[in-house]
CSV table of N, CA and C in Angstrom, one decimal:
chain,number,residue,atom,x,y,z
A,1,UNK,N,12.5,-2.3,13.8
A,1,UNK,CA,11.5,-1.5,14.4
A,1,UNK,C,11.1,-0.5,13.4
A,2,UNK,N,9.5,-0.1,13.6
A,2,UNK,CA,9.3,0.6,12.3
A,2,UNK,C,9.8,1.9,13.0
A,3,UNK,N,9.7,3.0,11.8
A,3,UNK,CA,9.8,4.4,11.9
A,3,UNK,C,8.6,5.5,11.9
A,4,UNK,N,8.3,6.2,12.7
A,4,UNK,CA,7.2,7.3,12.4
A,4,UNK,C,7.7,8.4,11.8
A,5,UNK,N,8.8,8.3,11.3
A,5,UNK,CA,9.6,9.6,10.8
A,5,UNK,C,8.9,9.9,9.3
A,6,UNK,N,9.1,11.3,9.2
A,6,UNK,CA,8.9,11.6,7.8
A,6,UNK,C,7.4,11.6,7.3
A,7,UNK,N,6.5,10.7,8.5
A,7,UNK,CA,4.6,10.8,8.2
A,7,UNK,C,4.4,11.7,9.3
A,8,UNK,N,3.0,12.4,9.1
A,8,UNK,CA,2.0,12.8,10.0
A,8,UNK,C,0.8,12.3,9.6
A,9,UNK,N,0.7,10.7,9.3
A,9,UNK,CA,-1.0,9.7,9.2
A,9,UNK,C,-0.4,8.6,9.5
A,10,UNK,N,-1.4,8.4,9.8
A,10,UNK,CA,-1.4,6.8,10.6
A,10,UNK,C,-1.5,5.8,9.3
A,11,UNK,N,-1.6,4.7,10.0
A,11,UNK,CA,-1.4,3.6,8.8
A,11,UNK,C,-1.5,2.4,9.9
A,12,UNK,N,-1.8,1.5,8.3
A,12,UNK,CA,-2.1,0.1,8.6
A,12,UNK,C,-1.0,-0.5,7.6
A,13,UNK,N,-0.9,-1.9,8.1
A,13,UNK,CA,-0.1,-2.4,7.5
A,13,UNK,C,-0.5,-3.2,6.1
A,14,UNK,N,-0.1,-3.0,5.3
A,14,UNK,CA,-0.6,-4.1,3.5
A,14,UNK,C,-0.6,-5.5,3.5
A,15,UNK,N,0.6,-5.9,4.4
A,15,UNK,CA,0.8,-7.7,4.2
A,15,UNK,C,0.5,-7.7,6.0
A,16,UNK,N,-0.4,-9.2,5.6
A,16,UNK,CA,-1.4,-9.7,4.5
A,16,UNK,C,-2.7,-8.0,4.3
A,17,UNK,N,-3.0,-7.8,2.8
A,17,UNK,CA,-4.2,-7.2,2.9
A,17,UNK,C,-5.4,-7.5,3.6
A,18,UNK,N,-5.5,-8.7,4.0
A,18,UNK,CA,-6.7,-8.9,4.7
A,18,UNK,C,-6.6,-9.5,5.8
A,19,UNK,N,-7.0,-8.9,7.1
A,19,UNK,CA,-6.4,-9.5,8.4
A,19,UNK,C,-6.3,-10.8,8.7
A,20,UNK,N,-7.6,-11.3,8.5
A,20,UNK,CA,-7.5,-12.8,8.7
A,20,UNK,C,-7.0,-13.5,7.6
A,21,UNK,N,-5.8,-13.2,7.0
A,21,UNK,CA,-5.2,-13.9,6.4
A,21,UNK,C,-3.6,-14.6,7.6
A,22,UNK,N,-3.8,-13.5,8.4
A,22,UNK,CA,-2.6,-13.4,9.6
A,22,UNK,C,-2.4,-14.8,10.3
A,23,UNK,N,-3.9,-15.5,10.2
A,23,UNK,CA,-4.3,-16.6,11.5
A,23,UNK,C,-3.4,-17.4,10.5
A,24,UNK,N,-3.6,-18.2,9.5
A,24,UNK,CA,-2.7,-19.1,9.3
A,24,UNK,C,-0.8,-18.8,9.2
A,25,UNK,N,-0.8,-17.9,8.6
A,25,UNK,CA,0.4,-17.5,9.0
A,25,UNK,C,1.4,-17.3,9.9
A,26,UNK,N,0.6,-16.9,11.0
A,26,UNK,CA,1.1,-16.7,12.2
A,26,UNK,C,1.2,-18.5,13.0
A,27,UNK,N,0.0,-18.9,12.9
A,27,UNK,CA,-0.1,-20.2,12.7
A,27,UNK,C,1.2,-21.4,12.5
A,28,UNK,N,1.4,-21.3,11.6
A,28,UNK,CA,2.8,-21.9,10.6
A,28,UNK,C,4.0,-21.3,10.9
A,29,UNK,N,4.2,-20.3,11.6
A,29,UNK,CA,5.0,-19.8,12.3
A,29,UNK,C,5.4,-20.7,13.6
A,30,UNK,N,4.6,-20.3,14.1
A,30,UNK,CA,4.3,-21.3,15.8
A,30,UNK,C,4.6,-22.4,15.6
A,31,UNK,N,3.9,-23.4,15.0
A,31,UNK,CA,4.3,-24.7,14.3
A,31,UNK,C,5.9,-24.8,14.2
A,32,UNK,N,6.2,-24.5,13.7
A,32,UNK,CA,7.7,-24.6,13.0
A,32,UNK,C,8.6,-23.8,13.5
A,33,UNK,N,8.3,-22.8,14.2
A,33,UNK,CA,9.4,-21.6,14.4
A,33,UNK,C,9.3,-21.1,15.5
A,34,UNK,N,8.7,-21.5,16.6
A,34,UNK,CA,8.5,-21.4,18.0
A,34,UNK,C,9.7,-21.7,19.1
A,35,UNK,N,10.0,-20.7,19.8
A,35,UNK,CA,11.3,-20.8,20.5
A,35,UNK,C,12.9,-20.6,19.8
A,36,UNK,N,12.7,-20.8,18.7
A,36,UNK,CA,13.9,-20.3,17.4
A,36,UNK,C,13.7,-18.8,17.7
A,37,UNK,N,15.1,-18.1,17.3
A,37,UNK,CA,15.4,-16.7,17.3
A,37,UNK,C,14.9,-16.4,15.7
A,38,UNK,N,14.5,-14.9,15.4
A,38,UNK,CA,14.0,-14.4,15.0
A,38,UNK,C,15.2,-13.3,13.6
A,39,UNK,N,15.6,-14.2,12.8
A,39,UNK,CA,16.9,-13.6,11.8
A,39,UNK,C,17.0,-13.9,10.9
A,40,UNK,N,17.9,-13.3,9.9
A,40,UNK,CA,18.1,-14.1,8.3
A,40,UNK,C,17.6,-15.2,8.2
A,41,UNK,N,18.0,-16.5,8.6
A,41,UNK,CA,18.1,-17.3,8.6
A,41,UNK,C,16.8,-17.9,8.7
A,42,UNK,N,16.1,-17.9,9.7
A,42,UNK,CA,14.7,-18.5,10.3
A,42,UNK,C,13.7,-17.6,9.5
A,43,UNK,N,14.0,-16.2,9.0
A,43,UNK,CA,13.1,-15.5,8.3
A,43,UNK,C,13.2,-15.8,6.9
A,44,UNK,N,14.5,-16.2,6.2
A,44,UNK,CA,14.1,-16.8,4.8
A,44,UNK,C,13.8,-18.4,5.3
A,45,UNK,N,14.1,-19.3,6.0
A,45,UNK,CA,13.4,-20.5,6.3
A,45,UNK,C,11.8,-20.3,6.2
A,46,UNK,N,11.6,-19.2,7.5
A,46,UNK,CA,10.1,-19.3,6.8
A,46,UNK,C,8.8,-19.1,5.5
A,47,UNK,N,9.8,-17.9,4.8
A,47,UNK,CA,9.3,-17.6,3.7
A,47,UNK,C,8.7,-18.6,2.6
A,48,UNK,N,9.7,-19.5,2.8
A,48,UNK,CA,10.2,-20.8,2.1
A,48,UNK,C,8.9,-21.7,2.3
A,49,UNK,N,8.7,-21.7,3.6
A,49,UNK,CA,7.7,-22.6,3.8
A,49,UNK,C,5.9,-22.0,3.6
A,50,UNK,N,6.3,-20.7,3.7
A,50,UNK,CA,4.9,-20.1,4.0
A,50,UNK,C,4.8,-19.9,2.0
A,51,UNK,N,6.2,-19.8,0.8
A,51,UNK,CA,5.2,-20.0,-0.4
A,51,UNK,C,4.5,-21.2,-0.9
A,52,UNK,N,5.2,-22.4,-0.1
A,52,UNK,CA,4.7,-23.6,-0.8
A,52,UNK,C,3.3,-24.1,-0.1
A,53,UNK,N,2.8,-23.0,0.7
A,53,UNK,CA,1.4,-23.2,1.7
A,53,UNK,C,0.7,-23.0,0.7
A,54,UNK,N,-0.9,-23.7,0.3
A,54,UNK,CA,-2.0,-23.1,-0.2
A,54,UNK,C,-2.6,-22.4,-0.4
A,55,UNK,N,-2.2,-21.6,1.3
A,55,UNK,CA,-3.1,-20.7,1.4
A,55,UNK,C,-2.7,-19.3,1.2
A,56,UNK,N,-1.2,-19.5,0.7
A,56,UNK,CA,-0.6,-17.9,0.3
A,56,UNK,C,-0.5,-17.7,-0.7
A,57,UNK,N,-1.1,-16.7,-1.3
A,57,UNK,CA,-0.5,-16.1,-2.8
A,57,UNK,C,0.6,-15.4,-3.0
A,58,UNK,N,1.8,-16.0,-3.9
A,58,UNK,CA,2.8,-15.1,-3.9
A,58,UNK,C,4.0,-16.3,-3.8
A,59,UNK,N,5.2,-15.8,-3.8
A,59,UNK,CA,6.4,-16.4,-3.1
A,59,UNK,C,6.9,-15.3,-2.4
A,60,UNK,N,7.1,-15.0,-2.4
A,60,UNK,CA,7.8,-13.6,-1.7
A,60,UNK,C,9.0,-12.7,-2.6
A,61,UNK,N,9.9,-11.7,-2.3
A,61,UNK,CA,10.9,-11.0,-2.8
A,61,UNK,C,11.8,-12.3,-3.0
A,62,UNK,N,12.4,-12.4,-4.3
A,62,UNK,CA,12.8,-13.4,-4.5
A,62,UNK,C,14.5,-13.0,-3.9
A,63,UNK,N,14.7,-11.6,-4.5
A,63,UNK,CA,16.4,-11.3,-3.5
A,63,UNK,C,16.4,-11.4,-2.1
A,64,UNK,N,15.3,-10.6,-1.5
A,64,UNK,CA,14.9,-10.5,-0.1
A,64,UNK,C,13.9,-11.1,0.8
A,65,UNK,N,13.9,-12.9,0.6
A,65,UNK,CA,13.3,-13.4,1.3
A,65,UNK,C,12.8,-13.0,2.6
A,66,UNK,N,13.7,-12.5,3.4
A,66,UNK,CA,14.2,-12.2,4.9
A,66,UNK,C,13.7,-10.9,5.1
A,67,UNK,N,13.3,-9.8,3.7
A,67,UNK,CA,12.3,-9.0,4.1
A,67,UNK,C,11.2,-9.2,3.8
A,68,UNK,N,10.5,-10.0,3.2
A,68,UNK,CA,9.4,-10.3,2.8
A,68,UNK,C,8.3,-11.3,4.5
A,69,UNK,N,9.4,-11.8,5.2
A,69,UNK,CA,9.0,-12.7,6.3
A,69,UNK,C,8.6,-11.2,7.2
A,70,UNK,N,9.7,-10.5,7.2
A,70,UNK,CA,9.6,-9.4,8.2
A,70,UNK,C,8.1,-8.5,8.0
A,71,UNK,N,8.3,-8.5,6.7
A,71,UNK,CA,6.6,-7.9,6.1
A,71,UNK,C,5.5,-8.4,6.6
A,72,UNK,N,5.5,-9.6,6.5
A,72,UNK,CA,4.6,-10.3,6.6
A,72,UNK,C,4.2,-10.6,8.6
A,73,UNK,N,5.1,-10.5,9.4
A,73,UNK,CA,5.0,-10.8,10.8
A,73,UNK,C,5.9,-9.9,11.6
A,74,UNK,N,6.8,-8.7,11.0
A,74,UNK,CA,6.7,-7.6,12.4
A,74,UNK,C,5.7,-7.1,12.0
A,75,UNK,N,5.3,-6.4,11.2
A,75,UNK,CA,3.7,-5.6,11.4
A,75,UNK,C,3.2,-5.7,12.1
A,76,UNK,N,1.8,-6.0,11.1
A,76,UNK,CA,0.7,-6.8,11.7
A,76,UNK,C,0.6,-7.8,13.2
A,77,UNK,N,0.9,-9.0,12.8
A,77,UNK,CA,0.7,-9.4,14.0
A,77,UNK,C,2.0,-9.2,15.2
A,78,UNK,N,2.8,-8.9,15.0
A,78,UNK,CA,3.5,-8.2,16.2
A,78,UNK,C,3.4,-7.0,16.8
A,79,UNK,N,2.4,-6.4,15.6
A,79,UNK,CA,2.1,-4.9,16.3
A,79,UNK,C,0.6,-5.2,17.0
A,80,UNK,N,-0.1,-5.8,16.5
A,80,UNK,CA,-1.4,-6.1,17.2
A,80,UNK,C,-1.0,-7.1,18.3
A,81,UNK,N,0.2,-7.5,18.9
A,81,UNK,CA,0.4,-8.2,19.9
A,81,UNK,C,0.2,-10.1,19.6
A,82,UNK,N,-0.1,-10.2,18.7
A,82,UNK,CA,0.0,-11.8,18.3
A,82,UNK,C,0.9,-12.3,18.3
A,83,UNK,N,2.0,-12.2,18.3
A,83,UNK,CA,3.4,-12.7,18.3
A,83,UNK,C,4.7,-11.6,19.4
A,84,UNK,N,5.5,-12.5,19.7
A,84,UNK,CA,6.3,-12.2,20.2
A,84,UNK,C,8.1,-12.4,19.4
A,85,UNK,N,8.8,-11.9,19.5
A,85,UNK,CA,9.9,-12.0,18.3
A,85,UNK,C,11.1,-12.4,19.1
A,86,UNK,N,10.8,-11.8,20.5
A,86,UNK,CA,12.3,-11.4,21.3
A,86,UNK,C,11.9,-11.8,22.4
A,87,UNK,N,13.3,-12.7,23.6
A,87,UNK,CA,14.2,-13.5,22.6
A,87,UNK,C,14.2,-14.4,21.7
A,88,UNK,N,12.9,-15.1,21.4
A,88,UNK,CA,12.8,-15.8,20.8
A,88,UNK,C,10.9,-16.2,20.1
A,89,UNK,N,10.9,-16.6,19.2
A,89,UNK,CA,9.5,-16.6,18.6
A,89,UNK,C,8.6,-17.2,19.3
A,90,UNK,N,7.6,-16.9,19.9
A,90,UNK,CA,6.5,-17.4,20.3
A,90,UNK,C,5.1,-16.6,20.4
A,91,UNK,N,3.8,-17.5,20.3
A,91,UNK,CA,2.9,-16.5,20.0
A,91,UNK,C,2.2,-16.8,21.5
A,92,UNK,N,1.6,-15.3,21.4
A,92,UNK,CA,1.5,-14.7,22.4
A,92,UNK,C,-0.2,-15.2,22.9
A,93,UNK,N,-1.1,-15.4,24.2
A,93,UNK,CA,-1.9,-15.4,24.7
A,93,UNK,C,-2.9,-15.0,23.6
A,94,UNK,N,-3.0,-13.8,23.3
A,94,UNK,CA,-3.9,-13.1,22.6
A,94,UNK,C,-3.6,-13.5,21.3
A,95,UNK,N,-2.7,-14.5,20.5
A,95,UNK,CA,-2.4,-14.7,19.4
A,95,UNK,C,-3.4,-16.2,19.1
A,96,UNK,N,-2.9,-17.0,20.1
A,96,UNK,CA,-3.3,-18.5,20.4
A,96,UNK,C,-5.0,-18.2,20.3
A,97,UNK,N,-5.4,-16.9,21.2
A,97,UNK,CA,-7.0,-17.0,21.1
A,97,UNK,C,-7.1,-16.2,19.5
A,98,UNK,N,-6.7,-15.8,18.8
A,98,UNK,CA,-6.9,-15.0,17.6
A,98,UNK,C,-6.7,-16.8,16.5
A,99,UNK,N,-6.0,-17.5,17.1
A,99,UNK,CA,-6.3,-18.3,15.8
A,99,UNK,C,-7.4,-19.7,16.7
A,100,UNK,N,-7.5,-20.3,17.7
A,100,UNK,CA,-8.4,-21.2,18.3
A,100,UNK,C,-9.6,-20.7,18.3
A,101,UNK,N,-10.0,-19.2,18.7
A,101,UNK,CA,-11.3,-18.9,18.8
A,101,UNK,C,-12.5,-18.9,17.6
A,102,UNK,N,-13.5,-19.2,18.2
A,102,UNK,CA,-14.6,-18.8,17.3
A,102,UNK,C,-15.0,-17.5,17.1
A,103,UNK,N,-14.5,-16.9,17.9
A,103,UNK,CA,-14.6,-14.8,17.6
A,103,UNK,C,-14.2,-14.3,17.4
A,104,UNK,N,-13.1,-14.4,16.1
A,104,UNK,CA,-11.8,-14.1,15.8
A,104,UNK,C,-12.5,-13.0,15.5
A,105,UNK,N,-13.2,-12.0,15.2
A,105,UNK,CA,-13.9,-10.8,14.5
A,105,UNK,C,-13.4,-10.0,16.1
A,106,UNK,N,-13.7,-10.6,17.2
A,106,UNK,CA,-14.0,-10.1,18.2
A,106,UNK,C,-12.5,-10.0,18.8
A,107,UNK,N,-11.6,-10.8,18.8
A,107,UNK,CA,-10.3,-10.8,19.0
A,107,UNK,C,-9.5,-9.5,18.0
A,108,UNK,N,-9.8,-9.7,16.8
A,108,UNK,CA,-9.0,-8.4,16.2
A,108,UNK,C,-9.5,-7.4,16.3
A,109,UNK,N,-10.5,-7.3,16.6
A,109,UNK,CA,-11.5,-5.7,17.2
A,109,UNK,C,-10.8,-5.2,18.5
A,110,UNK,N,-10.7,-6.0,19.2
A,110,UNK,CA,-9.9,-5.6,20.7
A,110,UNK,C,-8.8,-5.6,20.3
A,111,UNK,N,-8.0,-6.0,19.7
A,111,UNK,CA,-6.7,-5.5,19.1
A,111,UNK,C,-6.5,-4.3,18.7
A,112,UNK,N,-7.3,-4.4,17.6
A,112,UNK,CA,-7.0,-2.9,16.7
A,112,UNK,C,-7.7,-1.3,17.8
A,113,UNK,N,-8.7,-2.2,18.7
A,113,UNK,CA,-8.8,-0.6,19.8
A,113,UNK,C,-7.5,-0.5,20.9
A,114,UNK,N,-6.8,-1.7,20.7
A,114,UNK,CA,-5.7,-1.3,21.9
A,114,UNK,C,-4.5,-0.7,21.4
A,115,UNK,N,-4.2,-1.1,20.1
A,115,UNK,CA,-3.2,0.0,19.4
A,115,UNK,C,-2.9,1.3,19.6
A,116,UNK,N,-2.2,1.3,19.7
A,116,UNK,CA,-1.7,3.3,20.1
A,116,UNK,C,-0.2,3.7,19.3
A,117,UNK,N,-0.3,4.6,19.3
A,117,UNK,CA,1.1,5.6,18.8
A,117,UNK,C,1.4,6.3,19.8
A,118,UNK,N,2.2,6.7,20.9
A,118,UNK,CA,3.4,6.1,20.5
A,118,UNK,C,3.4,4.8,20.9
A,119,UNK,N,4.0,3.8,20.5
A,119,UNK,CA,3.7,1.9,20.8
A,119,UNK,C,5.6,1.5,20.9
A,120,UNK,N,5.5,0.3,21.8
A,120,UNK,CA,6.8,-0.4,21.5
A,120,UNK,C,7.9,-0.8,20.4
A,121,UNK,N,7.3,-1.3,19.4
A,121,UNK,CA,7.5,-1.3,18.1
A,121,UNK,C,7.7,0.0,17.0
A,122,UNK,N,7.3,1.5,17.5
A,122,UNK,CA,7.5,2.5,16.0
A,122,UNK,C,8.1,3.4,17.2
A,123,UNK,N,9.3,3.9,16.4
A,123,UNK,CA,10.1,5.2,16.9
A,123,UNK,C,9.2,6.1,16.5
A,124,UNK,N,9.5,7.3,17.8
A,124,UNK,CA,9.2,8.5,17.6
A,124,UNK,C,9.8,9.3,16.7
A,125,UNK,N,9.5,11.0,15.5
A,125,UNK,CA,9.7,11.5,14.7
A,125,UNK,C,10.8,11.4,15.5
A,126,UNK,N,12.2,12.0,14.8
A,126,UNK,CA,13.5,12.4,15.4
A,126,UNK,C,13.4,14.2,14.8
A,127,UNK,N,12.8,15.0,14.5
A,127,UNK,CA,12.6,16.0,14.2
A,127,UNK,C,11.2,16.6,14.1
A,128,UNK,N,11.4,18.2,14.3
A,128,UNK,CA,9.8,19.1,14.2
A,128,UNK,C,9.1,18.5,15.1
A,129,UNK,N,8.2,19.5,15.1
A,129,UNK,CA,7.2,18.5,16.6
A,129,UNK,C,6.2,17.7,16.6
A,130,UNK,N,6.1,17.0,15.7
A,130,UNK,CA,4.9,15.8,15.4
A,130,UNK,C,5.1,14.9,16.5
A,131,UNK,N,3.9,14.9,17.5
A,131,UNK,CA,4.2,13.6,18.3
A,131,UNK,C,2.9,12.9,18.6
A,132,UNK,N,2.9,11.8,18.3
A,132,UNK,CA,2.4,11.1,18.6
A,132,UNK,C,1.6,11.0,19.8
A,133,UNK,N,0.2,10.9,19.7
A,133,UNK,CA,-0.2,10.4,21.5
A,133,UNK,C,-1.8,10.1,21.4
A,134,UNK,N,-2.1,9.0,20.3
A,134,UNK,CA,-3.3,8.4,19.9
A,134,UNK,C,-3.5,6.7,19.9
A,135,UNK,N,-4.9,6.4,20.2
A,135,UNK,CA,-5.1,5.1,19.8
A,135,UNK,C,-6.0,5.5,18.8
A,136,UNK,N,-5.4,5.4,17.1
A,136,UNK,CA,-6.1,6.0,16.1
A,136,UNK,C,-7.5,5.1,15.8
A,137,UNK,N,-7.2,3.9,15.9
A,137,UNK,CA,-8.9,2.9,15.5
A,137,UNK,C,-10.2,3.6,16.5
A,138,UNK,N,-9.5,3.8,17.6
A,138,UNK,CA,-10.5,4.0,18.4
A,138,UNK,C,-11.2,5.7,18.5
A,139,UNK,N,-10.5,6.3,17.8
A,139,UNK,CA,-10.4,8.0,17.4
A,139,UNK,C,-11.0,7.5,16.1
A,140,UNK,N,-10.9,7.0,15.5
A,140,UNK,CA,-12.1,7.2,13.9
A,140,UNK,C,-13.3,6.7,14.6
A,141,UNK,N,-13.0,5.4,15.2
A,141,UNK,CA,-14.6,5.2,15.5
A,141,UNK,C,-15.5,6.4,16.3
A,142,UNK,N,-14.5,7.3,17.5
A,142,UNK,CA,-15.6,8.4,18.2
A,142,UNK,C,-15.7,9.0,16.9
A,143,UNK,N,-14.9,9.8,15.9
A,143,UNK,CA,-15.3,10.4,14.9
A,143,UNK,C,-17.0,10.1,14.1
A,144,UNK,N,-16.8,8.5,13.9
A,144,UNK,CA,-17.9,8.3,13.3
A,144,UNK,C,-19.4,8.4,14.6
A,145,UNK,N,-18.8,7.9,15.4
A,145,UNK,CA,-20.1,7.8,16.5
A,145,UNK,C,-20.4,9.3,16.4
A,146,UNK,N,-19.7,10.9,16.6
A,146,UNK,CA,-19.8,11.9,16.8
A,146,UNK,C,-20.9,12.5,15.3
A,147,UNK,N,-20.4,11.8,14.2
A,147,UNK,CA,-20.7,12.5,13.1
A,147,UNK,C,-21.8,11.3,12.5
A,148,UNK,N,-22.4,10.8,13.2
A,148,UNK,CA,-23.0,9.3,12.8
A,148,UNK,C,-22.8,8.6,10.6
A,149,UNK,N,-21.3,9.5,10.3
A,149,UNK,CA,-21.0,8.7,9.4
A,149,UNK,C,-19.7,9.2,8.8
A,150,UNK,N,-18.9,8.9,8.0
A,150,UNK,CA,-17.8,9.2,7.4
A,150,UNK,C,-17.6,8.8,6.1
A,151,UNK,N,-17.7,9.7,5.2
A,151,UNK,CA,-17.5,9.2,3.6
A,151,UNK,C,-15.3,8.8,4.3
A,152,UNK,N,-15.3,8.2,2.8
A,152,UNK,CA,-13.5,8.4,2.1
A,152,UNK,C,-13.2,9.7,2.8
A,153,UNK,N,-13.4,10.3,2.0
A,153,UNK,CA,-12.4,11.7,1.6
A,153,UNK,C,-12.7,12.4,3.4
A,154,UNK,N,-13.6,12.1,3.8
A,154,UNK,CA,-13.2,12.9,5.1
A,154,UNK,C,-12.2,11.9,6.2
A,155,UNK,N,-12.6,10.4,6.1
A,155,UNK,CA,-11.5,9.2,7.0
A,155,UNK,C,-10.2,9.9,6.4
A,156,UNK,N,-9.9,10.0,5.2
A,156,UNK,CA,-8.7,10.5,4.9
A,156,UNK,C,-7.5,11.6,5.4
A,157,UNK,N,-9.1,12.9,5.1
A,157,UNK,CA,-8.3,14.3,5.3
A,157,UNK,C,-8.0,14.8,7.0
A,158,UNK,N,-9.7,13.6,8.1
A,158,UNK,CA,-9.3,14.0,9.2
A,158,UNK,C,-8.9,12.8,10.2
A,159,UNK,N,-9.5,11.7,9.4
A,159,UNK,CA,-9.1,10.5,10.2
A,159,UNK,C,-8.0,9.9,10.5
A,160,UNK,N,-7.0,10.4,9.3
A,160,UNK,CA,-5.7,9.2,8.6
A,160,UNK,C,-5.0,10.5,9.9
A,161,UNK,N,-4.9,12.0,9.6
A,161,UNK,CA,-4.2,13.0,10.6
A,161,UNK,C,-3.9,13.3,11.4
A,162,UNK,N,-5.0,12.4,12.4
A,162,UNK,CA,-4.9,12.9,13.7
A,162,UNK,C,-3.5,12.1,14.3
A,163,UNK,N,-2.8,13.0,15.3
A,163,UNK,CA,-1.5,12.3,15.9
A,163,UNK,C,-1.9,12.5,17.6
């Protein structure tokens, strides 16, 4: 489970840098790893399979297979709801349409507006009073609707802050 400890900005996740890189991924998961538990084992299995794919660059942490799987699929698509981990792997309703559909633009859009902090997946601070109580994608966008634009440096100083 991730941690909100120690930040006051929101964040996105790095792997994959590019969202739709998720579909095959998650994809080749389902395929192979569907109904299997979610551990050492089935996470360096997957790793394994997902460097000899074409469509991934990389092999992963060569010591830490089993975190490199975790990078790659609790994030992202577990936190946008595409996958399910527990008890056992399977992808979720909104995952199956994220990789069959023709609107996948439109599928991760409704994803990323339904995100929130505080969420199932990220603990609350355990200290000082930062708490959480945003769906941040959807808070930049009123920002920009409100200010009809947003350089960098302001998404940063007020976008990335808000809790």
């Amino acid at each position: 489970m991730a941690s909100l400890n120690n930040k006051r900005m929101l964040f996105f996740t790095t792997s994959p840098r590019t969202p739709f890189k998720m579909i095959p991924e998650i994809e080749l998961l389902d395929t192979n790893f569907s109904g299997q538990k979610w551990n050492k084992v089935s996470q360096i299995e997957f790793m394994n399979l997902l460097s000899k794919e074409g469509f991934f660059n990389g092999n992963g942490s060569k010591n830490n297979l089993d975190l490199s799987a975790r990078d790659r699929i609790n994030r992202a698509p577990k936190s946008l709801g595409f996958v399910r981990l527990n008890p056992s792997i399977k992808l979720t309703e909104v995952g199956n349409l994220f990789i069959t559909s023709k609107r996948k633009e439109e599928i991760l859009l409704r994803q990323l507006l339904k995100f929130q902090l505080p969420s199932p997946f990220h603990t609350a601070p355990t200290y000082g009073n930062t708490k959480f109580w945003i769906k941040p994608y959807l808070e930049i966008l009123r920002l920009i609707y409100h200010f009809g634009t947003l350089n960098f440096d302001e998404i940063m100083l007020f976008g990335l802050q808000m809790t």
